[in-house]
PDB file of C-alpha atoms and ligand atoms in Angstrom:
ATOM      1  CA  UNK E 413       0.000   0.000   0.000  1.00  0.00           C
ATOM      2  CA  UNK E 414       1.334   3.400  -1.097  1.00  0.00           C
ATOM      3  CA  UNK E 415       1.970   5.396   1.875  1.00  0.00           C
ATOM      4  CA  UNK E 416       0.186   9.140   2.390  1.00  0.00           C
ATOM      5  CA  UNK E 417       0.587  12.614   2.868  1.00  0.00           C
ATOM      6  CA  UNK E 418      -1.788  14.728   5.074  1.00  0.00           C
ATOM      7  CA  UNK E 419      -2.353  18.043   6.058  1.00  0.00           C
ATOM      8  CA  UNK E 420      -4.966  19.616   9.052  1.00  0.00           C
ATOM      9  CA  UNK E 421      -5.824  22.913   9.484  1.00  0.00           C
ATOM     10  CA  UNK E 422      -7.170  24.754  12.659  1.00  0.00           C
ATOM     11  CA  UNK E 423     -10.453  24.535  11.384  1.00  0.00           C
ATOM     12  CA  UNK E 424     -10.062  20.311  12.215  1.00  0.00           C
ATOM     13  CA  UNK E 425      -9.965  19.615   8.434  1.00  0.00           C
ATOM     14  CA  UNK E 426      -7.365  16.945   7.191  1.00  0.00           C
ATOM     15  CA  UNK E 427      -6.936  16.126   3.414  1.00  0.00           C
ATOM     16  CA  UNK E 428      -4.830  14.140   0.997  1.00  0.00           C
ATOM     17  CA  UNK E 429      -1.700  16.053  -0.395  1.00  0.00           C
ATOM     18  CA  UNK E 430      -0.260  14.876  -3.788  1.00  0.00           C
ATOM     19  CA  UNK E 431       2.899  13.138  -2.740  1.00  0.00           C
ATOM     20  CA  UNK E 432       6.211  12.503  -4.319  1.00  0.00           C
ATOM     21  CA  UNK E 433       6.998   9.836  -6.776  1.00  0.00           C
ATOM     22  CA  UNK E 434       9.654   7.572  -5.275  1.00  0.00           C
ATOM     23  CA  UNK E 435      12.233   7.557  -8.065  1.00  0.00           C
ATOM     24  CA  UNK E 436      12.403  11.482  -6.864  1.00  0.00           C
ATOM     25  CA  UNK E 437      13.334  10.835  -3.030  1.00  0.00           C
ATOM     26  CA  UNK E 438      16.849   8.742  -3.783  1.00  0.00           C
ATOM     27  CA  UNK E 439      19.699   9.830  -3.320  1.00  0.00           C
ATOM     28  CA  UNK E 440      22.912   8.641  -1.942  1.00  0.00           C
ATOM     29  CA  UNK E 441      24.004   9.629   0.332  1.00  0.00           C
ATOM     30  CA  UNK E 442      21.353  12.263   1.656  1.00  0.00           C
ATOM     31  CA  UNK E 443      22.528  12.991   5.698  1.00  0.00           C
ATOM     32  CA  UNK E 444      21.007  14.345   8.106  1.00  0.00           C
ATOM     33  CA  UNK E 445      22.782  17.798   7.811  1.00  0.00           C
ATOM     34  CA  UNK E 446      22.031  18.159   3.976  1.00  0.00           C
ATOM     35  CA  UNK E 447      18.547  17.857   4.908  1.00  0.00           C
ATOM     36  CA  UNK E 448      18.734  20.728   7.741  1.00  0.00           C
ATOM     37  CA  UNK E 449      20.653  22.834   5.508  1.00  0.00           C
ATOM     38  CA  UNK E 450      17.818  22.072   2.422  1.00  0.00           C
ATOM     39  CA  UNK E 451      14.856  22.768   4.935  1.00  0.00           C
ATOM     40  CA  UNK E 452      16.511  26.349   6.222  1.00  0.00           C
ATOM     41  CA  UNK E 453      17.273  27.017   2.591  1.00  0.00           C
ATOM     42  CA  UNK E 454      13.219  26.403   1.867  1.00  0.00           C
ATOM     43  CA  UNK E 455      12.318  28.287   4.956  1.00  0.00           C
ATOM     44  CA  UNK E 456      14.728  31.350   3.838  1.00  0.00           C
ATOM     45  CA  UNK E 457      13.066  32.073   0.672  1.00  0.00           C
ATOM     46  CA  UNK E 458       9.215  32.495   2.088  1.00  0.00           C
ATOM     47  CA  UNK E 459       7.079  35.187   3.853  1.00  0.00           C
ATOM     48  CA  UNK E 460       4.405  32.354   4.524  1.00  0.00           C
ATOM     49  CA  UNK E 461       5.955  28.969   5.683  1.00  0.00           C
ATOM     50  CA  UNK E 462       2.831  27.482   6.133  1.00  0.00           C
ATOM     51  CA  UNK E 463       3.224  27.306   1.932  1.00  0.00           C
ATOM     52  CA  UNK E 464       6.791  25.529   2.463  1.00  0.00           C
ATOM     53  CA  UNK E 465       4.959  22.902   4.215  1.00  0.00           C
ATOM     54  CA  UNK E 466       4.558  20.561   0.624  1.00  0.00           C
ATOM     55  CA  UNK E 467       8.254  21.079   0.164  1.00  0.00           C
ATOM     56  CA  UNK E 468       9.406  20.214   3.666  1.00  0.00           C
ATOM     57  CA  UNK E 469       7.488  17.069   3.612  1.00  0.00           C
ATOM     58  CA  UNK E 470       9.338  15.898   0.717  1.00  0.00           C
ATOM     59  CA  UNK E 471      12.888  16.541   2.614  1.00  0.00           C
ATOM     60  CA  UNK E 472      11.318  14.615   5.175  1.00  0.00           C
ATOM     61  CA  UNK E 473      10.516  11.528   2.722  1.00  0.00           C
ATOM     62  CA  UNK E 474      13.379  12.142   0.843  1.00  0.00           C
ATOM     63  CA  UNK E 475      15.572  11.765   4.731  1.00  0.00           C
ATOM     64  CA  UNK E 476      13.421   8.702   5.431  1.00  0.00           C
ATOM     65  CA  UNK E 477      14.623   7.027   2.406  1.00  0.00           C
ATOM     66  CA  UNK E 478      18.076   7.678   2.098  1.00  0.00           C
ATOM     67  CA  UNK E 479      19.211   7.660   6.068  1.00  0.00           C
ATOM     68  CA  UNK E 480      19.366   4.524   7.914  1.00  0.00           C
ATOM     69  CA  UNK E 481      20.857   6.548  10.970  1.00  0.00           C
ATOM     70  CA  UNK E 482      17.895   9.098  11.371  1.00  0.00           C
ATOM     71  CA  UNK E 483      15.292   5.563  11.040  1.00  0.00           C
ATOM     72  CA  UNK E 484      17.438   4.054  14.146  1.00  0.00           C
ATOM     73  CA  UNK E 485      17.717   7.131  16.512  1.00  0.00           C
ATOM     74  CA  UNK E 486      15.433   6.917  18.942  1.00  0.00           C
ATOM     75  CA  UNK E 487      14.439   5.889  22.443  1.00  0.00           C
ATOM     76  CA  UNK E 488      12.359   2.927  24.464  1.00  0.00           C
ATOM     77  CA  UNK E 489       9.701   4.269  25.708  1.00  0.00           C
ATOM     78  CA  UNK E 490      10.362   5.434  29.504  1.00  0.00           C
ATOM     79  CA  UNK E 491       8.519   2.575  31.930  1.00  0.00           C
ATOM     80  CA  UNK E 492       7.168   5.500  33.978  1.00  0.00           C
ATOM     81  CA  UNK E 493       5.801   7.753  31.235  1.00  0.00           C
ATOM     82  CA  UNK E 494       5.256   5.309  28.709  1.00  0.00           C
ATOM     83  CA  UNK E 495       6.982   8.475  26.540  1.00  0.00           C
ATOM     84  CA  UNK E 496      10.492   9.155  25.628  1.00  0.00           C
ATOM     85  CA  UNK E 497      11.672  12.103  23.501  1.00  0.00           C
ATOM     86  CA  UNK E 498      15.118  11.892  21.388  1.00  0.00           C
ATOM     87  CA  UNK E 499      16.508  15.343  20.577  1.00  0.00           C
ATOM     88  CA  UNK E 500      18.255  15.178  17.384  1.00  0.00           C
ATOM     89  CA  UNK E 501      18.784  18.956  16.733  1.00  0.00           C
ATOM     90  CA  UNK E 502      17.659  21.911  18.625  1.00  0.00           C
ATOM     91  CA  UNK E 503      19.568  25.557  18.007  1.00  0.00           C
ATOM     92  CA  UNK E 504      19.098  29.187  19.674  1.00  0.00           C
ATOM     93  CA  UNK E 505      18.022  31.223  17.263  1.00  0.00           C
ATOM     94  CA  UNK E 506      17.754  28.710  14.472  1.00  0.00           C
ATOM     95  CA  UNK E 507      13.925  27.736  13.283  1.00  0.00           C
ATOM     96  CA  UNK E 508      13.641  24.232  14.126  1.00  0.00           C
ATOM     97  CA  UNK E 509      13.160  21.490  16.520  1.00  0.00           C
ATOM     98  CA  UNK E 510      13.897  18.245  15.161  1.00  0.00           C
ATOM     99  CA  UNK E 511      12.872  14.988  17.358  1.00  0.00           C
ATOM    100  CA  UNK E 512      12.118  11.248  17.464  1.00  0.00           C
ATOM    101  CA  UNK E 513       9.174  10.362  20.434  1.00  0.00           C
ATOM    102  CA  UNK E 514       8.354   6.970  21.211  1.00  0.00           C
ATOM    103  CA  UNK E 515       4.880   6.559  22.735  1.00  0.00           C
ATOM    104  CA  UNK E 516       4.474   3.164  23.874  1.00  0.00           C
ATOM    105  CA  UNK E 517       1.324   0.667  22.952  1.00  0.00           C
ATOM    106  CA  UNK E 518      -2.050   2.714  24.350  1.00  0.00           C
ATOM    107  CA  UNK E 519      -0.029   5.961  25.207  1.00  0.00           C
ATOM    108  CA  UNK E 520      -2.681   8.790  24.402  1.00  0.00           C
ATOM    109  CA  UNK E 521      -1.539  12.887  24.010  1.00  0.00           C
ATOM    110  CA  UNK E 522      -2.862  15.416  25.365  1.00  0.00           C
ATOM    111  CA  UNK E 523      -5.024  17.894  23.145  1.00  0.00           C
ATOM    112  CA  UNK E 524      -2.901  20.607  22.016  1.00  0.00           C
ATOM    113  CA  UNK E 525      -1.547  22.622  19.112  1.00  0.00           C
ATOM    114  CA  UNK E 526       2.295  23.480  18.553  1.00  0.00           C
ATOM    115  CA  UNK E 527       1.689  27.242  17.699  1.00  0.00           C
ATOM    116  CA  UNK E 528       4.061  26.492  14.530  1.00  0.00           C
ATOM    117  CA  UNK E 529       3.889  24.614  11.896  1.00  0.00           C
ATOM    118  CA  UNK E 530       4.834  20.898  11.921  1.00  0.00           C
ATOM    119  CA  UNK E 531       5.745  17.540  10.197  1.00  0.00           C
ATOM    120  CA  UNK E 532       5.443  14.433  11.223  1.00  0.00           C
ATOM    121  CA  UNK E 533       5.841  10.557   9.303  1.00  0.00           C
ATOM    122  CA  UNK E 534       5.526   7.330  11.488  1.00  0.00           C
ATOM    123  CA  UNK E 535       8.901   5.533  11.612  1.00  0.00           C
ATOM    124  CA  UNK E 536       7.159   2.501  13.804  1.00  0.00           C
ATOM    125  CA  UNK E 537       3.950   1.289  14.328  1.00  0.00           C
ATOM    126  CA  UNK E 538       0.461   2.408  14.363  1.00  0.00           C
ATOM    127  CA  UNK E 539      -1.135   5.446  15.706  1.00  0.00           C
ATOM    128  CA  UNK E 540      -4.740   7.771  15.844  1.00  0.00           C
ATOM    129  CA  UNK E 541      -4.919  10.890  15.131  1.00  0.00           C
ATOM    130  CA  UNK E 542      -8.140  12.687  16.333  1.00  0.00           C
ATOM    131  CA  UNK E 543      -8.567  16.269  15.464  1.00  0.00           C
ATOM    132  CA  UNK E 544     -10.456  19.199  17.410  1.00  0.00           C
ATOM    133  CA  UNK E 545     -11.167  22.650  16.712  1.00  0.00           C
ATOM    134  CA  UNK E 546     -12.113  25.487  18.780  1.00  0.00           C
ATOM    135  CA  UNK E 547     -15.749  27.009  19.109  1.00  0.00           C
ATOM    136  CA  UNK E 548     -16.627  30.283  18.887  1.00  0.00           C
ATOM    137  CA  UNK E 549     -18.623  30.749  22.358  1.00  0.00           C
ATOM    138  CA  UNK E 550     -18.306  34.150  23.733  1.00  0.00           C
ATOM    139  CA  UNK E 551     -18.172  32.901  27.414  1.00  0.00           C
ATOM    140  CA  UNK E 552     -15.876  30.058  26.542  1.00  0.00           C
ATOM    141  CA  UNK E 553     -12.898  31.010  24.612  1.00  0.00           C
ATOM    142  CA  UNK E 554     -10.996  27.673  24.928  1.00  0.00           C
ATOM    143  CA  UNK E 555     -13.963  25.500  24.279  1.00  0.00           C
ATOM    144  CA  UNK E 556     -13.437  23.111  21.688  1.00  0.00           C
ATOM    145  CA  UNK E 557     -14.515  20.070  19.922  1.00  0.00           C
ATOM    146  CA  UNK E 558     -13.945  16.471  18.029  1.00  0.00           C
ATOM    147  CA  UNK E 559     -13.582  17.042  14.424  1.00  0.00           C
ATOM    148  CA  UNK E 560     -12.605  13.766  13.241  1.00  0.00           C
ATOM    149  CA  UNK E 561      -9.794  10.911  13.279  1.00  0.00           C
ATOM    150  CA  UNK E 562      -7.413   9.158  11.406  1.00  0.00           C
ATOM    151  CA  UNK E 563      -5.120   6.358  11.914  1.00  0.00           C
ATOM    152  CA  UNK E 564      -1.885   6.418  10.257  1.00  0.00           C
ATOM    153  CA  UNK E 565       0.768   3.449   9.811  1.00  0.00           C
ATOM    154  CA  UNK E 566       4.204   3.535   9.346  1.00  0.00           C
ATOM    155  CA  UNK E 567       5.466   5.345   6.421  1.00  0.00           C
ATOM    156  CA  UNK E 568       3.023   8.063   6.595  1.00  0.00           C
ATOM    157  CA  UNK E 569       3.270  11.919   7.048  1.00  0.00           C
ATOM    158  CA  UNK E 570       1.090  14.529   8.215  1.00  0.00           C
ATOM    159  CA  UNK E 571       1.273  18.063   8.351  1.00  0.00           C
ATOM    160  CA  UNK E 572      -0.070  20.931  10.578  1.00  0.00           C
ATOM    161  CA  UNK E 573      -0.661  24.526  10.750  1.00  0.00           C
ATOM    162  CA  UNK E 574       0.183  26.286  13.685  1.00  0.00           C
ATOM    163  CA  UNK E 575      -3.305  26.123  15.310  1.00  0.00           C
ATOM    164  CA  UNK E 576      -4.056  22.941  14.094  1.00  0.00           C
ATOM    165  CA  UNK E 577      -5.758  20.730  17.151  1.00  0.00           C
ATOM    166  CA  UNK E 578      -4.787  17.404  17.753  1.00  0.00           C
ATOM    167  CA  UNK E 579      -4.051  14.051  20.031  1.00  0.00           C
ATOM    168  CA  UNK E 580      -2.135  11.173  19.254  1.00  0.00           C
ATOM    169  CA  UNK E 581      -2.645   7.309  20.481  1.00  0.00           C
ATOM    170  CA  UNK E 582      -0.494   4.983  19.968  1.00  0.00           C
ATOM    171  CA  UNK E 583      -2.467   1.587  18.445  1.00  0.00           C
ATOM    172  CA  UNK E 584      -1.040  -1.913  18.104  1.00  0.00           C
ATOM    173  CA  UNK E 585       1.174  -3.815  20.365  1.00  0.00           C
ATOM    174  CA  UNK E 586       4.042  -2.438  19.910  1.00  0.00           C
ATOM    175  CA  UNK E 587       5.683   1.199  20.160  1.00  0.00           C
ATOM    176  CA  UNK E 588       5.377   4.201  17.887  1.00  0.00           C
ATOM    177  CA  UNK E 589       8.006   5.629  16.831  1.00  0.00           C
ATOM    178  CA  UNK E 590       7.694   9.170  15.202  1.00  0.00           C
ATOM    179  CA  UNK E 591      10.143  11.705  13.252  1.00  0.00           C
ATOM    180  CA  UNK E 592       8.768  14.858  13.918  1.00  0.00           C
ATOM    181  CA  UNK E 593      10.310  18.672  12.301  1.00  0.00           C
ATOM    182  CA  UNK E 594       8.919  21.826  14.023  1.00  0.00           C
ATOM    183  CA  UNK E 595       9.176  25.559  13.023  1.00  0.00           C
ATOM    184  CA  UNK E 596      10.276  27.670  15.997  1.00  0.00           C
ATOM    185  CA  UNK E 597       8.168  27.608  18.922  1.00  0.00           C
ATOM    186  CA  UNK E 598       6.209  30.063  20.438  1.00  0.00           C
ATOM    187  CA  UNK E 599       5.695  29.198  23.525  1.00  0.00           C
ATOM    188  CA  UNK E 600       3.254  31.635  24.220  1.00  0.00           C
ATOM    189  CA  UNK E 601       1.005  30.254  21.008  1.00  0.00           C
ATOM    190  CA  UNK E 602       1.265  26.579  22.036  1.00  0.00           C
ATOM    191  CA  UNK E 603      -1.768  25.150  24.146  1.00  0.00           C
ATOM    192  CA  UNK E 604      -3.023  21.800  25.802  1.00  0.00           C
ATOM    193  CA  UNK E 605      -6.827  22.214  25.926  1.00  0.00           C
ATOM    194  CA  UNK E 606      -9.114  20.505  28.415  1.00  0.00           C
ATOM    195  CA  UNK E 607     -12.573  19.642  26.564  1.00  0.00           C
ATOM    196  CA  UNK E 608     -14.136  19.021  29.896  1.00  0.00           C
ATOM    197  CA  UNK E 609     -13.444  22.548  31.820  1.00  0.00           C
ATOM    198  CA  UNK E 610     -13.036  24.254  28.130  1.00  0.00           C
ATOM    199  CA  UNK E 611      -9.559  25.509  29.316  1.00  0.00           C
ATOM    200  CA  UNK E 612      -6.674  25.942  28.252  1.00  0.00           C
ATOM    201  CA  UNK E 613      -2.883  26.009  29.391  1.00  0.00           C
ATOM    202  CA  UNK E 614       0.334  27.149  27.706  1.00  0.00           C
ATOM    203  CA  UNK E 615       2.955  24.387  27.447  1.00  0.00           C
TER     204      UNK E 615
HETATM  205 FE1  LIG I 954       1.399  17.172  18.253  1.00  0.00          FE
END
């Protein structure tokens, strides 16, 4: 089965993107730090990077199939947690987080957006998606609520705005294992909602 490409938007909408044909991703070799250097050269060139976000998902196939060290680097999942975060390049001043989390089997998110945008394929295993967005209610500013879902195995990507609302679960019997490029964080923009007290916290 051909794997896919996604993108979801604030509003809780997800759709198809056209993805790349695979005789486009090889090439050998195609490290780690050529693809940083590509993605900051694609970032460079745009007012809007929410428009680079077709481009950076094809550096992040393109990685996936050419580098057997970024598909190994990551963690067990911590016994306590059931979580474990590998840091594989964060910079001061330089637009992007770049990560491997391992979620072990039944491990659910919380809700939140990452106030930037975001890419994300599966490396390992199975996981849901489920998507929210918020409601305009004049008393409630943080309400929100269940768009939709979608499951994802490994091999595929998804995208998201910087408001886009989301939790993960991890499915199957065995851990995920996820790649995961952000644009630079704003704390101050990044939320975990509660849809029972309609509140939200920075995080
Ligand atoms: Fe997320």
């Amino acid at each position: 089965m051909k794997n896919k490409d996604w993108l979801v938007t604030e509003d809780g909408q997800y759709q198809a993107c056209k993805s790349v044909r695979e005789w486009d991703l090889l090439r050998h070799p195609y490290r780690f730090y050529r693809f940083l250097t590509e993605v900051e050269d694609v970032l460079s060139h745009v007012t809007n990077e929410i428009r680079c976000l077709p481009e950076i998902r094809l550096l992040v196939r393109r990685l996936l199939a050419n580098s057997y060290w970024v598909q190994t680097r990551y963690l067990e999942p911590c016994p306590k947690t059931g979580t474990s975060v590998l840091m594989l390049y964060e910079e001061f001043s330089f637009p992007l987080t770049v990560q491997t989390v391992t979620f072990a089997p039944g491990v659910v998110s919380p809700i939140h957006n990452h106030g930037t945008w975001g890419v994300v394929a599966l490396l390992r295993g199975q996981e849901k998606n489920t998507f929210w967005k918020r409601i305009n209610d004049p008393d409630l500013k943080d309400k929100i609520e269940e768009i939709g879902e979608l499951s994802l195995v490994s091999g595929d990507i998804i995208s998201f705005t910087p408001d886009a609302i989301h939790s993960v679960e991890a499915l199957g019997d065995e851990p995920t294992v996820t790649f995961n490029i952000y644009g630079e964080t704003h704390h101050q923009k990044r939320f975990e909602f509660d849809p029972l007290t309609h509140s939200a916290k920075n995080f």
